[in-house]
Coordinates of C-alpha atoms in Angstrom, one line a residue:
Chain Q
X1 CA 38.4 17.9 -26.0
X2 CA 39.6 15.7 -24.3
X3 CA 42.0 12.5 -25.8
X4 CA 39.3 10.0 -24.8
X5 CA 35.8 10.8 -24.4
X6 CA 32.6 8.6 -23.2
X7 CA 29.5 10.1 -22.9
X8 CA 26.4 8.6 -21.5
X9 CA 27.3 4.7 -22.5
X10 CA 25.7 2.3 -22.3
X11 CA 25.9 -1.1 -23.0
X12 CA 23.1 -3.9 -22.4
X13 CA 23.6 -7.9 -23.3
X14 CA 20.6 -9.6 -23.2
X15 CA 20.7 -13.4 -21.4
X16 CA 18.6 -16.2 -22.2
X17 CA 16.7 -16.9 -19.0
X18 CA 16.7 -20.5 -17.5
X19 CA 13.5 -22.1 -16.3
X20 CA 13.7 -24.0 -13.0
X21 CA 12.1 -27.7 -14.8
X22 CA 12.1 -29.9 -17.5
X23 CA 8.6 -29.5 -18.9
X24 CA 9.7 -25.7 -18.9
X25 CA 12.5 -26.2 -19.9
X26 CA 10.8 -27.6 -23.3
X27 CA 8.9 -24.9 -23.3
X28 CA 11.8 -22.8 -23.9
X29 CA 12.3 -24.6 -27.3
X30 CA 9.1 -22.6 -28.6
X31 CA 9.7 -19.4 -26.7
X32 CA 11.8 -18.1 -24.8
X33 CA 12.2 -15.2 -22.4
X34 CA 15.6 -12.8 -22.0
X35 CA 16.7 -10.6 -18.8
X36 CA 18.2 -7.5 -20.2
X37 CA 21.2 -6.7 -18.4
X38 CA 22.9 -3.7 -18.5
X39 CA 27.1 -4.4 -18.3
X40 CA 27.3 -0.4 -18.1
X41 CA 25.1 2.0 -17.8
X42 CA 25.4 6.1 -18.3
X43 CA 29.1 5.5 -18.2
X44 CA 31.0 9.0 -18.6
X45 CA 34.5 10.0 -18.4
X46 CA 37.5 11.6 -19.8
X47 CA 41.1 11.0 -20.7
X48 CA 44.0 13.4 -21.7
X49 CA 46.6 12.7 -23.6
X50 CA 49.4 10.9 -21.5
X51 CA 47.9 10.3 -17.9
X52 CA 48.0 6.8 -16.5
X53 CA 44.7 5.7 -15.4
X54 CA 44.1 2.6 -12.9
X55 CA 40.6 1.4 -14.4
X56 CA 39.0 -1.2 -11.4
X57 CA 35.8 -2.3 -9.7
X58 CA 34.6 -5.4 -8.9
X59 CA 34.3 -8.5 -10.8
X60 CA 31.7 -8.3 -13.2
X61 CA 31.9 -4.2 -12.8
X62 CA 31.8 -4.2 -16.4
X63 CA 36.0 -3.2 -17.0
X64 CA 36.4 -5.3 -19.9
X65 CA 33.3 -4.3 -21.7
X66 CA 34.3 -0.8 -21.5
X67 CA 37.9 -2.1 -22.5
X68 CA 36.1 -4.0 -25.6
X69 CA 33.7 -0.2 -26.6
X70 CA 37.3 1.7 -26.6
X71 CA 39.0 -0.3 -28.4
X72 CA 36.3 -0.9 -31.5
X73 CA 35.0 -4.5 -31.2
X74 CA 31.4 -4.3 -29.2
X75 CA 29.5 -1.5 -30.3
X76 CA 27.8 0.5 -26.8
X77 CA 23.9 0.5 -27.3
X78 CA 23.7 4.2 -26.4
X79 CA 26.2 7.0 -26.0
X80 CA 29.2 7.9 -27.8
X81 CA 32.9 7.6 -27.7
X82 CA 35.8 9.0 -29.0
X83 CA 39.1 7.8 -29.1
X84 CA 41.7 10.7 -30.6
X85 CA 39.5 12.2 -32.9
X86 CA 37.9 8.5 -33.9
X87 CA 34.6 6.8 -33.4
X88 CA 36.3 3.3 -32.6
X89 CA 33.7 0.8 -33.8
X90 CA 33.2 2.3 -37.1
X91 CA 36.6 2.6 -37.5
X92 CA 37.5 -1.0 -36.1
X93 CA 41.0 -1.1 -38.3
X94 CA 41.9 2.9 -37.7
X95 CA 41.4 3.0 -34.6
X96 CA 43.6 -0.8 -33.9
X97 CA 46.4 1.3 -35.2
X98 CA 46.4 3.8 -32.7
X99 CA 46.1 1.2 -30.4
X100 CA 47.6 -1.2 -28.1
X101 CA 45.8 -3.6 -26.4
X102 CA 47.1 -6.7 -23.5
X103 CA 44.5 -9.1 -22.4
X104 CA 45.8 -10.7 -19.4
X105 CA 43.4 -13.7 -20.1
X106 CA 44.1 -14.2 -23.2
X107 CA 47.2 -14.4 -26.3
X108 CA 47.5 -12.8 -29.1
X109 CA 51.0 -14.6 -30.0
X110 CA 51.4 -18.0 -32.6
X111 CA 52.2 -20.7 -30.1
X112 CA 54.0 -22.4 -32.4
X113 CA 56.7 -19.6 -33.7
X114 CA 58.9 -17.7 -31.6
X115 CA 59.0 -14.0 -30.9
X116 CA 61.2 -13.2 -33.5
X117 CA 58.7 -14.4 -36.4
X118 CA 55.9 -12.4 -34.4
X119 CA 57.5 -9.3 -34.3
X120 CA 58.0 -9.6 -37.5
X121 CA 54.1 -11.0 -38.6
X122 CA 53.3 -7.4 -37.0
X123 CA 56.0 -5.4 -38.3
X124 CA 54.1 -6.1 -41.2
X125 CA 50.6 -5.9 -40.2
X126 CA 50.8 -2.5 -39.3
X127 CA 53.1 -1.3 -41.6
X128 CA 55.9 -0.4 -39.4
X129 CA 58.9 2.0 -41.0
X130 CA 62.2 -0.3 -40.5
X131 CA 63.6 2.4 -38.6
X132 CA 60.9 2.8 -36.1
X133 CA 60.5 -1.3 -36.2
X134 CA 64.3 -1.5 -35.3
X135 CA 64.1 0.8 -32.2
X136 CA 61.4 -0.8 -30.9
X137 CA 62.0 -3.9 -31.0
X138 CA 66.0 -3.4 -29.3
X139 CA 64.4 -1.0 -26.4
X140 CA 61.6 -3.9 -25.5
X141 CA 63.9 -6.6 -25.9
X142 CA 66.4 -4.9 -23.8
X143 CA 64.2 -3.7 -21.2
X144 CA 61.7 -6.2 -20.6
X145 CA 64.7 -8.8 -20.9
X146 CA 63.6 -10.5 -23.5
X147 CA 66.9 -11.4 -25.1
X148 CA 67.2 -14.9 -23.8
X149 CA 63.6 -16.3 -25.2
X150 CA 63.4 -14.5 -28.7
X151 CA 64.0 -17.3 -30.5
X152 CA 62.3 -19.9 -28.7
X153 CA 58.5 -20.7 -29.8
X154 CA 55.6 -19.1 -27.3
X155 CA 54.5 -22.3 -26.0
X156 CA 57.8 -22.8 -24.4
X157 CA 57.5 -19.5 -22.7
X158 CA 57.2 -19.3 -19.5
X159 CA 54.1 -17.3 -17.9
X160 CA 56.2 -14.6 -17.1
X161 CA 58.1 -14.6 -20.2
X162 CA 54.6 -14.3 -22.4
X163 CA 53.2 -11.5 -20.8
X164 CA 56.7 -9.7 -21.3
X165 CA 56.5 -10.5 -24.7
X166 CA 52.3 -9.9 -25.1
X167 CA 53.0 -6.3 -24.2
X168 CA 56.0 -5.8 -26.5
X169 CA 54.1 -7.3 -29.8
X170 CA 51.3 -4.7 -28.3
X171 CA 53.4 -1.7 -28.2
X172 CA 55.6 -2.5 -31.8
X173 CA 53.7 -0.1 -33.6
X174 CA 54.0 2.9 -31.1
X175 CA 50.3 3.1 -29.8
X176 CA 48.9 5.9 -28.7
X177 CA 46.9 4.7 -26.3
X178 CA 47.8 1.5 -24.4
X179 CA 45.1 -0.7 -23.0
X180 CA 45.8 -3.4 -20.3
X181 CA 43.3 -5.9 -19.3
X182 CA 44.5 -7.6 -15.9
X183 CA 48.4 -7.8 -17.4
X184 CA 50.2 -8.5 -14.1
X185 CA 47.3 -11.7 -13.0
X186 CA 49.1 -14.4 -11.9
X187 CA 53.1 -13.6 -12.5
X188 CA 55.6 -13.0 -9.6
X189 CA 56.8 -10.1 -7.6
X190 CA 60.3 -9.6 -10.5
X191 CA 58.5 -9.7 -13.6
X192 CA 55.5 -7.9 -12.0
X193 CA 57.9 -5.3 -11.3
X194 CA 59.5 -5.3 -13.9
X195 CA 56.2 -4.6 -16.0
X196 CA 54.8 -2.1 -13.7
X197 CA 58.8 -0.2 -14.5
X198 CA 58.4 -0.8 -18.3
X199 CA 54.9 1.0 -18.4
X200 CA 55.7 3.9 -16.5
X201 CA 59.2 4.6 -18.3
X202 CA 57.0 3.7 -21.9
X203 CA 54.3 6.6 -21.2
X204 CA 57.4 8.9 -19.6
X205 CA 59.4 8.5 -23.2
X206 CA 56.4 8.4 -26.0
X207 CA 53.7 9.9 -23.5
X208 CA 51.5 6.7 -24.1
X209 CA 48.6 7.0 -22.5
X210 CA 47.7 4.0 -20.8
X211 CA 44.2 2.4 -18.9
X212 CA 44.6 0.1 -16.8
X213 CA 42.0 -2.5 -15.3
X214 CA 43.6 -4.5 -12.4
X215 CA 42.5 -6.9 -9.0
X216 CA 46.5 -5.9 -8.0
X217 CA 46.2 -2.2 -6.1
X218 CA 49.8 -2.3 -6.1
X219 CA 49.9 -2.2 -9.8
X220 CA 47.6 1.0 -9.4
X221 CA 49.8 2.7 -7.0
X222 CA 52.9 1.9 -9.2
X223 CA 51.4 2.9 -12.6
X224 CA 49.0 5.1 -11.9
X225 CA 48.2 9.2 -11.0
X226 CA 44.2 8.4 -11.2
X227 CA 41.7 5.9 -10.5
X228 CA 38.7 5.7 -12.3
X229 CA 35.9 3.1 -10.1
X230 CA 33.1 1.8 -11.5
X231 CA 30.9 -0.9 -10.1
X232 CA 27.4 -2.5 -11.9
X233 CA 28.4 -0.5 -14.8
X234 CA 28.4 3.2 -13.4
X235 CA 30.7 5.4 -12.4
X236 CA 31.5 5.5 -8.8
X237 CA 34.9 7.4 -8.4
X238 CA 36.2 9.7 -10.4
X239 CA 39.7 10.8 -8.6
X240 CA 43.3 11.3 -8.6
X241 CA 45.5 8.5 -6.2
X242 CA 47.0 11.4 -4.2
X243 CA 43.0 12.7 -3.8
X244 CA 41.9 8.8 -3.3
X245 CA 44.5 8.6 -0.6
X246 CA 42.8 11.1 1.7
X247 CA 40.2 9.2 2.0
X248 CA 42.6 6.5 4.1
X249 CA 43.7 9.7 6.2
X250 CA 40.6 10.1 8.3
X251 CA 42.3 7.1 10.7
X252 CA 45.6 5.3 10.7
X253 CA 47.9 2.2 12.8
X254 CA 50.0 2.2 15.4
X255 CA 52.0 -0.3 15.8
X256 CA 53.8 -1.0 18.9
X257 CA 56.3 -3.1 20.0
X258 CA 57.2 -3.7 24.0
X259 CA 58.6 -5.2 26.1
X260 CA 56.3 -5.4 29.0
X261 CA 52.8 -4.5 28.8
X262 CA 50.7 -3.3 32.3
X263 CA 46.8 -2.2 30.9
X264 CA 46.2 -2.1 26.8
X265 CA 45.5 1.2 26.0
X266 CA 41.6 2.6 26.7
X267 CA 41.4 5.8 25.2
X268 CA 37.6 6.5 23.5
X269 CA 38.4 6.4 18.9
X270 CA 41.4 3.3 19.7
X271 CA 40.7 0.0 19.0
X272 CA 42.7 -3.0 19.0
X273 CA 43.4 -4.9 15.3
X274 CA 45.9 -6.9 16.3
X275 CA 47.2 -8.5 19.5
X276 CA 49.8 -10.8 19.5
X277 CA 53.3 -10.9 21.7
X278 CA 55.2 -8.2 22.2
X279 CA 53.4 -6.5 20.1
X280 CA 49.9 -4.7 19.4
X281 CA 48.2 -2.8 16.4
X282 CA 46.2 -0.2 16.9
X283 CA 43.5 1.2 15.2
X284 CA 43.0 5.2 15.3
X285 CA 40.0 7.6 14.5
X286 CA 42.3 10.5 13.9
X287 CA 38.9 13.1 14.4
X288 CA 38.5 11.8 17.7
X289 CA 42.0 11.3 19.4
X290 CA 44.4 14.4 19.5
X291 CA 48.0 13.0 18.5
X292 CA 49.5 14.2 21.5
X293 CA 47.2 12.5 23.9
X294 CA 48.0 8.9 22.0
X295 CA 51.8 9.7 22.3
X296 CA 51.4 10.8 25.8
X297 CA 49.2 7.5 26.9
X298 CA 51.3 4.9 25.4
X299 CA 54.5 4.9 28.1
X300 CA 51.4 5.1 30.7
X301 CA 50.9 0.8 29.3
X302 CA 53.5 -0.3 27.5
X303 CA 57.6 0.0 27.9
X304 CA 58.0 0.5 24.5
X305 CA 60.9 -0.3 22.0
X306 CA 59.5 0.4 18.3
X307 CA 56.7 2.5 17.5
X308 CA 55.5 2.4 13.6
X309 CA 52.3 4.3 12.2
X310 CA 50.9 2.9 9.3
X311 CA 48.6 5.0 6.8
X312 CA 46.3 2.5 4.5
X313 CA 47.0 1.7 1.5
X314 CA 45.5 1.7 -1.7
X315 CA 44.1 -1.5 -0.9
X316 CA 42.7 -1.2 2.0
X317 CA 40.9 2.0 0.7
X318 CA 39.6 -0.4 -2.3
X319 CA 39.1 -3.2 0.0
X320 CA 37.0 -0.6 2.4
X321 CA 34.8 0.9 -0.4
X322 CA 33.9 -2.8 -1.9
X323 CA 32.8 -4.2 1.5
X324 CA 31.7 -1.7 3.6
X325 CA 28.5 -0.9 0.5
X326 CA 28.1 -4.8 0.2
X327 CA 29.7 -4.8 -3.0
X328 CA 30.7 -7.7 -4.9
X329 CA 29.2 -9.4 -7.7
X330 CA 26.0 -11.1 -5.9
X331 CA 25.8 -8.0 -3.9
X332 CA 23.6 -5.1 -3.8
X333 CA 25.4 -1.6 -5.4
X334 CA 28.3 0.1 -4.7
X335 CA 27.1 3.5 -3.2
X336 CA 28.0 6.9 -4.7
X337 CA 30.7 7.9 -2.9
X338 CA 31.6 11.1 -5.0
Chain M
X1 CA 48.3 11.7 -52.4
X2 CA 45.7 9.8 -51.0
X3 CA 45.6 7.0 -53.8
X4 CA 49.1 6.3 -53.4
X5 CA 48.8 5.9 -49.5
X6 CA 46.3 3.9 -50.7
X7 CA 48.1 1.7 -53.0
X8 CA 51.3 1.7 -50.6
X9 CA 49.3 0.4 -48.1
X10 CA 47.1 -2.5 -50.3
X11 CA 50.9 -3.5 -50.9
X12 CA 52.3 -3.5 -47.8
X13 CA 49.2 -5.8 -47.0
X14 CA 50.7 -7.9 -49.7
X15 CA 54.2 -8.2 -47.7
X16 CA 51.9 -9.0 -44.6
X17 CA 50.2 -12.1 -46.6
X18 CA 53.4 -13.4 -47.5
X19 CA 55.0 -13.3 -44.3
X20 CA 51.7 -14.6 -43.0
X21 CA 52.1 -17.5 -45.2
X22 CA 55.9 -18.2 -44.7
X23 CA 54.9 -18.4 -41.0
X24 CA 52.3 -20.5 -41.0
X25 CA 54.7 -23.1 -43.0
X26 CA 57.5 -22.3 -40.8
X27 CA 54.8 -23.2 -38.6
X28 CA 53.7 -26.9 -40.3
X29 CA 58.0 -27.8 -40.8
X30 CA 58.0 -28.5 -37.2
X31 CA 56.1 -31.6 -37.1
X32 CA 58.1 -33.8 -38.6
X33 CA 55.8 -36.8 -36.8
X34 CA 52.5 -35.5 -38.1
X35 CA 53.6 -35.0 -41.6
X36 CA 55.4 -38.3 -41.8
X37 CA 51.9 -39.5 -40.6
X38 CA 50.0 -38.2 -43.4
X39 CA 52.1 -39.3 -46.0
X40 CA 51.1 -42.5 -45.2
X41 CA 46.9 -41.9 -44.7
X42 CA 47.5 -40.2 -48.0
X43 CA 48.7 -43.2 -49.1
X44 CA 46.3 -45.7 -47.4
X45 CA 43.5 -43.6 -48.9
X46 CA 44.9 -43.3 -52.3
X47 CA 45.2 -47.4 -52.3
X48 CA 41.7 -48.6 -50.6
X49 CA 40.4 -46.1 -53.6
X50 CA 42.4 -47.5 -56.2
X51 CA 41.4 -51.4 -55.2
X52 CA 37.4 -50.3 -55.0
X53 CA 37.6 -49.1 -58.5
X54 CA 39.7 -51.9 -60.0
X55 CA 36.4 -54.5 -58.3
X56 CA 34.3 -52.2 -59.5
X57 CA 35.7 -52.5 -63.1
X58 CA 36.5 -55.9 -63.4
X59 CA 32.8 -56.3 -62.3
X60 CA 31.5 -54.6 -65.0
X61 CA 29.8 -51.3 -63.6
X62 CA 32.7 -48.8 -64.3
X63 CA 29.8 -46.9 -66.7
X64 CA 32.0 -46.8 -69.2
X65 CA 35.1 -45.3 -67.3
X66 CA 38.8 -47.0 -68.1
X67 CA 41.2 -47.6 -65.2
X68 CA 43.4 -44.9 -66.0
X69 CA 41.1 -42.1 -65.9
X70 CA 39.9 -43.3 -62.5
X71 CA 43.3 -43.7 -60.9
X72 CA 43.8 -39.8 -61.9
X73 CA 41.0 -38.8 -61.0
X74 CA 41.5 -40.2 -57.7
X75 CA 45.0 -38.4 -57.6
X76 CA 43.8 -35.1 -58.4
X77 CA 41.4 -35.7 -56.0
X78 CA 43.9 -36.1 -53.1
X79 CA 45.6 -32.3 -55.0
X80 CA 42.2 -30.8 -54.4
X81 CA 41.7 -32.1 -51.3
X82 CA 44.9 -30.7 -49.9
X83 CA 44.8 -27.2 -51.2
X84 CA 40.8 -27.2 -49.9
X85 CA 41.3 -28.0 -46.7
X86 CA 40.2 -25.3 -44.2
X87 CA 39.6 -25.9 -40.6
X88 CA 38.5 -22.2 -40.0
X89 CA 34.9 -23.0 -39.4
X90 CA 36.3 -25.1 -36.5
X91 CA 38.5 -22.1 -35.6
X92 CA 36.0 -19.1 -35.7
X93 CA 33.8 -21.1 -33.8
X94 CA 36.3 -21.9 -31.1
X95 CA 37.6 -18.1 -31.3
X96 CA 34.2 -17.5 -30.7
X97 CA 32.7 -19.0 -27.9
X98 CA 35.8 -18.6 -25.8
X99 CA 36.1 -15.1 -26.8
X100 CA 39.5 -15.3 -27.8
X101 CA 37.7 -13.4 -31.3
X102 CA 38.2 -10.0 -29.3
X103 CA 42.1 -10.5 -30.3
X104 CA 41.6 -10.6 -33.8
X105 CA 39.4 -8.1 -34.0
X106 CA 41.8 -5.2 -32.1
X107 CA 44.6 -6.1 -35.2
X108 CA 43.7 -3.4 -38.4
X109 CA 43.5 -6.2 -40.6
X110 CA 40.1 -8.3 -42.2
X111 CA 39.5 -11.3 -40.2
X112 CA 38.5 -13.4 -43.5
X113 CA 42.0 -12.7 -45.2
X114 CA 44.0 -13.3 -42.4
X115 CA 42.6 -16.7 -41.8
X116 CA 42.5 -17.2 -45.6
X117 CA 45.9 -17.0 -45.7
X118 CA 47.1 -18.7 -43.2
X119 CA 45.1 -21.5 -44.5
X120 CA 46.7 -21.2 -47.6
X121 CA 50.1 -21.3 -46.0
X122 CA 49.2 -24.2 -44.6
X123 CA 47.7 -25.6 -47.5
X124 CA 51.2 -25.0 -50.0
X125 CA 53.1 -26.6 -47.3
X126 CA 50.8 -30.0 -47.3
X127 CA 50.7 -30.1 -51.7
X128 CA 54.4 -29.1 -51.6
X129 CA 55.4 -32.0 -48.9
X130 CA 53.1 -34.5 -49.0
X131 CA 50.8 -33.7 -52.9
X132 CA 54.1 -33.6 -54.8
X133 CA 55.3 -36.8 -53.5
X134 CA 52.1 -38.4 -54.2
X135 CA 51.9 -37.0 -57.8
X136 CA 54.7 -37.7 -59.1
X137 CA 55.3 -41.2 -58.0
X138 CA 51.4 -42.3 -59.2
X139 CA 52.2 -40.8 -61.7
X140 CA 55.2 -43.1 -62.7
X141 CA 53.5 -46.1 -61.0
X142 CA 50.4 -46.1 -63.4
X143 CA 52.2 -43.8 -66.9
X144 CA 49.0 -41.2 -66.5
X145 CA 48.6 -39.0 -68.8
X146 CA 49.8 -35.2 -68.5
X147 CA 47.5 -32.9 -69.9
X148 CA 48.2 -29.9 -72.6
X149 CA 48.8 -26.0 -71.3
X150 CA 45.3 -25.5 -73.1
X151 CA 43.8 -27.9 -70.9
X152 CA 46.5 -26.7 -67.8
X153 CA 45.4 -23.2 -67.7
X154 CA 41.6 -23.5 -67.6
X155 CA 42.4 -26.2 -65.0
X156 CA 44.5 -24.1 -62.4
X157 CA 41.9 -20.6 -63.0
X158 CA 38.8 -23.8 -62.2
X159 CA 40.5 -24.8 -59.5
X160 CA 42.1 -21.2 -57.8
X161 CA 38.4 -20.3 -57.6
X162 CA 37.0 -23.7 -56.4
X163 CA 39.3 -23.5 -53.4
X164 CA 38.7 -19.6 -52.8
X165 CA 34.8 -20.9 -53.1
X166 CA 35.5 -23.3 -50.7
X167 CA 37.0 -21.1 -48.4
X168 CA 34.2 -19.0 -48.2
X169 CA 31.8 -21.2 -47.8
X170 CA 33.6 -22.5 -44.6
X171 CA 33.8 -18.9 -43.5
X172 CA 30.7 -17.8 -43.7
X173 CA 29.4 -20.8 -41.5
X174 CA 32.0 -20.0 -38.8
X175 CA 30.0 -16.7 -39.2
X176 CA 26.9 -18.5 -37.7
X177 CA 29.1 -19.0 -34.5
X178 CA 28.7 -15.5 -33.6
X179 CA 24.9 -17.2 -33.7
X180 CA 24.8 -20.5 -32.5
X181 CA 27.6 -20.3 -30.2
X182 CA 28.0 -23.8 -31.4
X183 CA 29.5 -24.8 -34.7
X184 CA 29.5 -28.7 -34.3
X185 CA 27.1 -29.4 -36.0
X186 CA 26.7 -26.5 -38.5
X187 CA 30.3 -27.6 -39.9
X188 CA 29.3 -31.2 -39.9
X189 CA 26.4 -30.5 -41.9
X190 CA 28.8 -28.5 -44.1
X191 CA 31.1 -30.9 -44.4
X192 CA 28.6 -34.1 -45.4
X193 CA 27.4 -31.7 -48.0
X194 CA 30.7 -31.5 -49.2
X195 CA 31.6 -35.1 -49.4
X196 CA 28.1 -35.9 -51.2
X197 CA 28.2 -33.6 -53.9
X198 CA 32.2 -32.3 -54.6
X199 CA 32.7 -35.3 -55.9
X200 CA 35.8 -35.7 -53.7
X201 CA 35.0 -39.0 -52.9
X202 CA 32.9 -40.2 -56.1
X203 CA 33.1 -38.6 -59.2
X204 CA 29.2 -37.2 -59.7
X205 CA 28.9 -39.5 -62.9
X206 CA 28.0 -42.6 -60.9
X207 CA 25.5 -40.4 -59.4
X208 CA 21.3 -41.0 -60.3
X209 CA 19.8 -38.0 -62.1
X210 CA 17.6 -37.1 -59.5
X211 CA 20.8 -37.1 -57.1
X212 CA 23.2 -35.2 -59.2
X213 CA 20.6 -32.8 -59.5
X214 CA 20.6 -32.1 -56.2
X215 CA 24.9 -31.5 -56.6
X216 CA 23.7 -29.1 -60.2
X217 CA 21.9 -26.1 -57.5
X218 CA 24.9 -26.2 -55.1
X219 CA 28.3 -25.0 -54.9
X220 CA 30.1 -28.0 -53.9
X221 CA 30.6 -29.3 -57.0
X222 CA 33.1 -26.8 -58.1
X223 CA 35.6 -27.0 -56.1
X224 CA 36.1 -30.7 -56.8
X225 CA 34.7 -32.3 -59.5
X226 CA 34.3 -29.6 -62.3
X227 CA 38.4 -29.3 -62.2
X228 CA 38.9 -32.6 -62.2
X229 CA 36.7 -32.9 -65.2
X230 CA 38.6 -30.2 -67.2
X231 CA 42.1 -31.9 -66.2
X232 CA 40.7 -35.1 -67.7
X233 CA 40.4 -33.1 -70.9
X234 CA 36.1 -34.3 -70.8
X235 CA 34.8 -30.5 -70.8
X236 CA 35.0 -29.0 -74.1
X237 CA 35.9 -24.8 -74.3
X238 CA 32.1 -24.1 -74.1
X239 CA 31.8 -26.1 -71.2
X240 CA 34.7 -24.9 -69.6
X241 CA 33.1 -21.2 -69.6
X242 CA 30.5 -21.9 -68.6
X243 CA 32.4 -23.5 -65.5
X244 CA 33.6 -20.8 -65.0
X245 CA 30.9 -18.7 -65.4
X246 CA 29.2 -20.7 -62.9
X247 CA 32.6 -20.4 -60.3
X248 CA 32.0 -16.7 -61.1
X249 CA 28.4 -16.3 -60.5
X250 CA 29.0 -18.6 -57.1
X251 CA 31.8 -16.6 -55.9
X252 CA 29.6 -13.3 -55.8
X253 CA 27.1 -14.8 -54.9
X254 CA 29.1 -15.5 -51.4
X255 CA 31.1 -12.4 -51.2
X256 CA 27.9 -10.5 -50.8
X257 CA 26.3 -12.8 -48.3
X258 CA 29.3 -12.8 -46.0
X259 CA 29.3 -8.9 -46.8
X260 CA 26.3 -8.8 -45.2
X261 CA 26.8 -11.0 -43.0
X262 CA 29.4 -9.8 -41.6
X263 CA 28.5 -5.9 -41.2
X264 CA 25.2 -7.5 -39.2
X265 CA 27.5 -8.8 -37.1
X266 CA 29.8 -5.7 -36.3
X267 CA 26.7 -4.3 -35.2
X268 CA 25.2 -6.9 -33.1
X269 CA 28.6 -8.3 -31.6
X270 CA 28.2 -10.2 -28.4
X271 CA 32.1 -10.9 -26.9
X272 CA 32.0 -13.9 -24.6
X273 CA 33.7 -13.5 -21.5
X274 CA 35.3 -11.2 -19.0

């Protein structure tokens, strides 16, 4: 059995149907209609120990609901979840000792206390032994560069400092699973980078299983080695990053920098996507255009000074997946890609 | 082995709750201006009450009570108020409404006791920095009597149970927010009932019989009025024993209500927001 097993999980929410007009609204005081909505719909996947999984999907896809079920604070309507031999919602407290959770938009720190005191409180809360406690605090303070703000009350910290503190607190008890729910939201490049490196090195050293939800594809690129994509509560795609990126290999970009240009490239399967002075970018369909033909035709049209070939990044593949299939909160469903 | 682990864990939890009390102490001590205004407010409230009692006694409607016992009642009521303060109902409703409750539930602790000890930390702080000052000065100014030890022991016992009863009521009201989604009015009703029937503002012996009858059926008087009556030495041994038994009865009732409610919530919980 895998370390984390999610089998045919569905979670329904009831939502109150609000009618138009005052009269109808008054009627709802006596009789109400509810809509049943599936936030997660027959979802199954399994994750092995030590995996770094990017859990992505458009807004409202059911990502946070899944994380809440995995961490034992929501009960699925049907289906089963086992994380490291525990059914999370049946043994909430025991499960809590095995997991660390960081919600990017919710703080678990005490606003009025400095980090030092919060560390101490969490040490008692999770019954962390002295040796492990000291080792972890030292390690996190160093890796996350927290020394300068350990004694300041949390309310005086910047967002970046707070987020690093959240991570440290969530990991103090050496959890075997770490759930990160949009941990880099609103952070600057340097802090983002710091956090990504930290998560990777943590995974390397402690074999922590990481499940990360994010809208920043650079997070996925730099942290994860597997992607699970869901939309409207349904599993859409479950692949390794390498496989995932292969989806982009059916086309690539060629950026031609030139000193003079006689005519634009006119080969079937090539379209110009950007037209800037002295720099043109083309989208090339790899199946239609042999590479040699492309290379040979460029000198016929341009006096080339530089040539760059770019493969699509994860960001673009995901955007294409969301867009091509008309996804997003209001639109229809993503097609099954798998 | 299992028993050993179990006791070790309990011991560990005790340390956690001590640390929690320490933390909420430290938190309070940062707000010195807040404390100053609290002290001023406390004195104003006591001064106004004493003036009202004086006026009533002079108008001859004291119902046989003398100034000293009324003053003592007022002062002890202030202490009890400091100790039974609880914003757990409001906190819980805010956290449920905003979805912050998710953060509380991912910790390996009981939400109830976490809230309780956090509150106790705050209240002990108030008692130490506001209450002791009030008590010492008022006892000197009005030269009030201090009861014997055989009264103080049941008083402390009764008061402790009162504090827990108050906390349970607030906590249960707070839990209702999982359905109501807004706790403002349930909190207002509870507070109104507390002011009316706990005896925090007016000793219940001034009430007409029918109103006192309603109060008898509610748990609120066991939070303030009964402990103070014990303190004033107006209760015999049998009455004290009866009061303590009634408090236990209420604690059991509230405990069972809370457990059932919590089990129900666990199954049906919905957490707001993404």
